[in-house]
Coordinates of C-alpha atoms in Angstrom, one line a residue:
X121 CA 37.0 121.8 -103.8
X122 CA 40.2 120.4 -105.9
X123 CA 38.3 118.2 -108.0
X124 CA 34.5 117.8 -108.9
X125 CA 32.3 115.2 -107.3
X126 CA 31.3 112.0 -109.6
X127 CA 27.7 111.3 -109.5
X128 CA 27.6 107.9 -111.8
X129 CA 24.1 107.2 -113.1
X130 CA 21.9 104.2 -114.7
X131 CA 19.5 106.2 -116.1
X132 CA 20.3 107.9 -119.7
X133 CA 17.5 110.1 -119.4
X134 CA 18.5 111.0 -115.6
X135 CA 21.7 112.3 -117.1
X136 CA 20.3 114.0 -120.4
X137 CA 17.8 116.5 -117.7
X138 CA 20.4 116.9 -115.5
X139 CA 23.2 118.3 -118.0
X140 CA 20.9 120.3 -120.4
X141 CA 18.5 123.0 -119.9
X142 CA 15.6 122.3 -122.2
X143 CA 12.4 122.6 -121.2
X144 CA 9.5 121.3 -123.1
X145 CA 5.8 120.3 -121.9
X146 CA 6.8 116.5 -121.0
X147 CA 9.9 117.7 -118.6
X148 CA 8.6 120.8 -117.1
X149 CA 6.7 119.1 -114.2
X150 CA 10.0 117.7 -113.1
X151 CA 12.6 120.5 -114.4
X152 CA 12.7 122.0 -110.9
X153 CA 14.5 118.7 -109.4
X154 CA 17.2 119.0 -111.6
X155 CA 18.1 122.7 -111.3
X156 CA 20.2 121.5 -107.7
X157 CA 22.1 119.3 -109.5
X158 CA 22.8 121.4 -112.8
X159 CA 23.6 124.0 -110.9
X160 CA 26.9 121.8 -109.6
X161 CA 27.2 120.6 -112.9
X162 CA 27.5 123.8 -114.6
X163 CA 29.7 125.7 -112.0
X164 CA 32.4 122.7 -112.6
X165 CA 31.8 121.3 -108.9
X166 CA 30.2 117.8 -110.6
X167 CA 31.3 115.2 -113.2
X168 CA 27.7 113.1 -114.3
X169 CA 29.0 109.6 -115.3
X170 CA 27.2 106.6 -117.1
X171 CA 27.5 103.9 -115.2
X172 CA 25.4 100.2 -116.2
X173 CA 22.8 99.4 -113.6
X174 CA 25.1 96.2 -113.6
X175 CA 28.4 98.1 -112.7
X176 CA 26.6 100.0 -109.9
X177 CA 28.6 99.1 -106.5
X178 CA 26.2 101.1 -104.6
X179 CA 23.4 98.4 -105.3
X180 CA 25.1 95.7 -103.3
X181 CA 24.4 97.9 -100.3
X182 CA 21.0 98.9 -100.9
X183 CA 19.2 96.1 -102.8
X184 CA 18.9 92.7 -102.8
X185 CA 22.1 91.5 -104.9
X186 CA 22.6 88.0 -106.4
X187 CA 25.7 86.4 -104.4
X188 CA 27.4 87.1 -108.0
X189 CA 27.1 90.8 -107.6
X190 CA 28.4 90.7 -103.5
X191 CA 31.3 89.0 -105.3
X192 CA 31.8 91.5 -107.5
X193 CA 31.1 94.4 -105.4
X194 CA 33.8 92.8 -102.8
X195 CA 36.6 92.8 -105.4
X196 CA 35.8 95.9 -106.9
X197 CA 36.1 97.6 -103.5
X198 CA 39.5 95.2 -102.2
X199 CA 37.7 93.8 -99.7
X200 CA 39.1 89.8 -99.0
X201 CA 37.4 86.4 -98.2
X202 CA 37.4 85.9 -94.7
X203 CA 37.6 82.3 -93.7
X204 CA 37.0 80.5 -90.5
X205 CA 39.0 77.7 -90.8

C-alpha cells in the first residue's frame, strides 16, 4: 500500500481509543474493538481524521439527510443537477 487509508471520524472519543493504548477500568470492556484498528494505525497503514458529524459525506447515503445536506454532499462529490426540461 502507497499511501495509508483515511478513516475520518465524528466521535473525539472514537479517535482518542483508537490512537492510544491506555487502558483503564471505564475502557477495558471495549479495548478489544479497537486493537484492529490500532493495529493499522500504528504499522502506518491508517491516517484517523476528525471530521464534523456535519461534514460527513457518508451520512447522505446512509441517513436521512435534510435536502441541504443532499446538496452539499452532491457538490462536494461533483455530481451535477440533472434537469428534465
Amino acid at each position: 500500500m502507497s499511501h495509508p487509508t483515511p478513516l475520518c471520524l465524528d466521535n473525539q472519543g472514537n479517535i482518542f481509543l483508537a490512537v492510544n493504548p491506555a487502558v483503564d477500568r471505564r475502557t477495558k470492556h471495549i479495548e478489544i474493538r479497537y486493537h484492529y484498528i490500532r493495529e493499522f494505525y500504528e504499522r502506518g497503514e491508517m491516517d484517523i481524521y476528525f471530521v464534523a458529524s456535519e461534514d460527513q459525506l457518508a451520512d447522505a447515503l446512509t441517513k436521512n439527510v435534510p435536502f441541504s445536506g443532499i446538496e452539499k454532499f452532491r457538490s462536494s462529490v461533483g455530481m451535477m443537477r440533472y434537469s428534465t426540461s
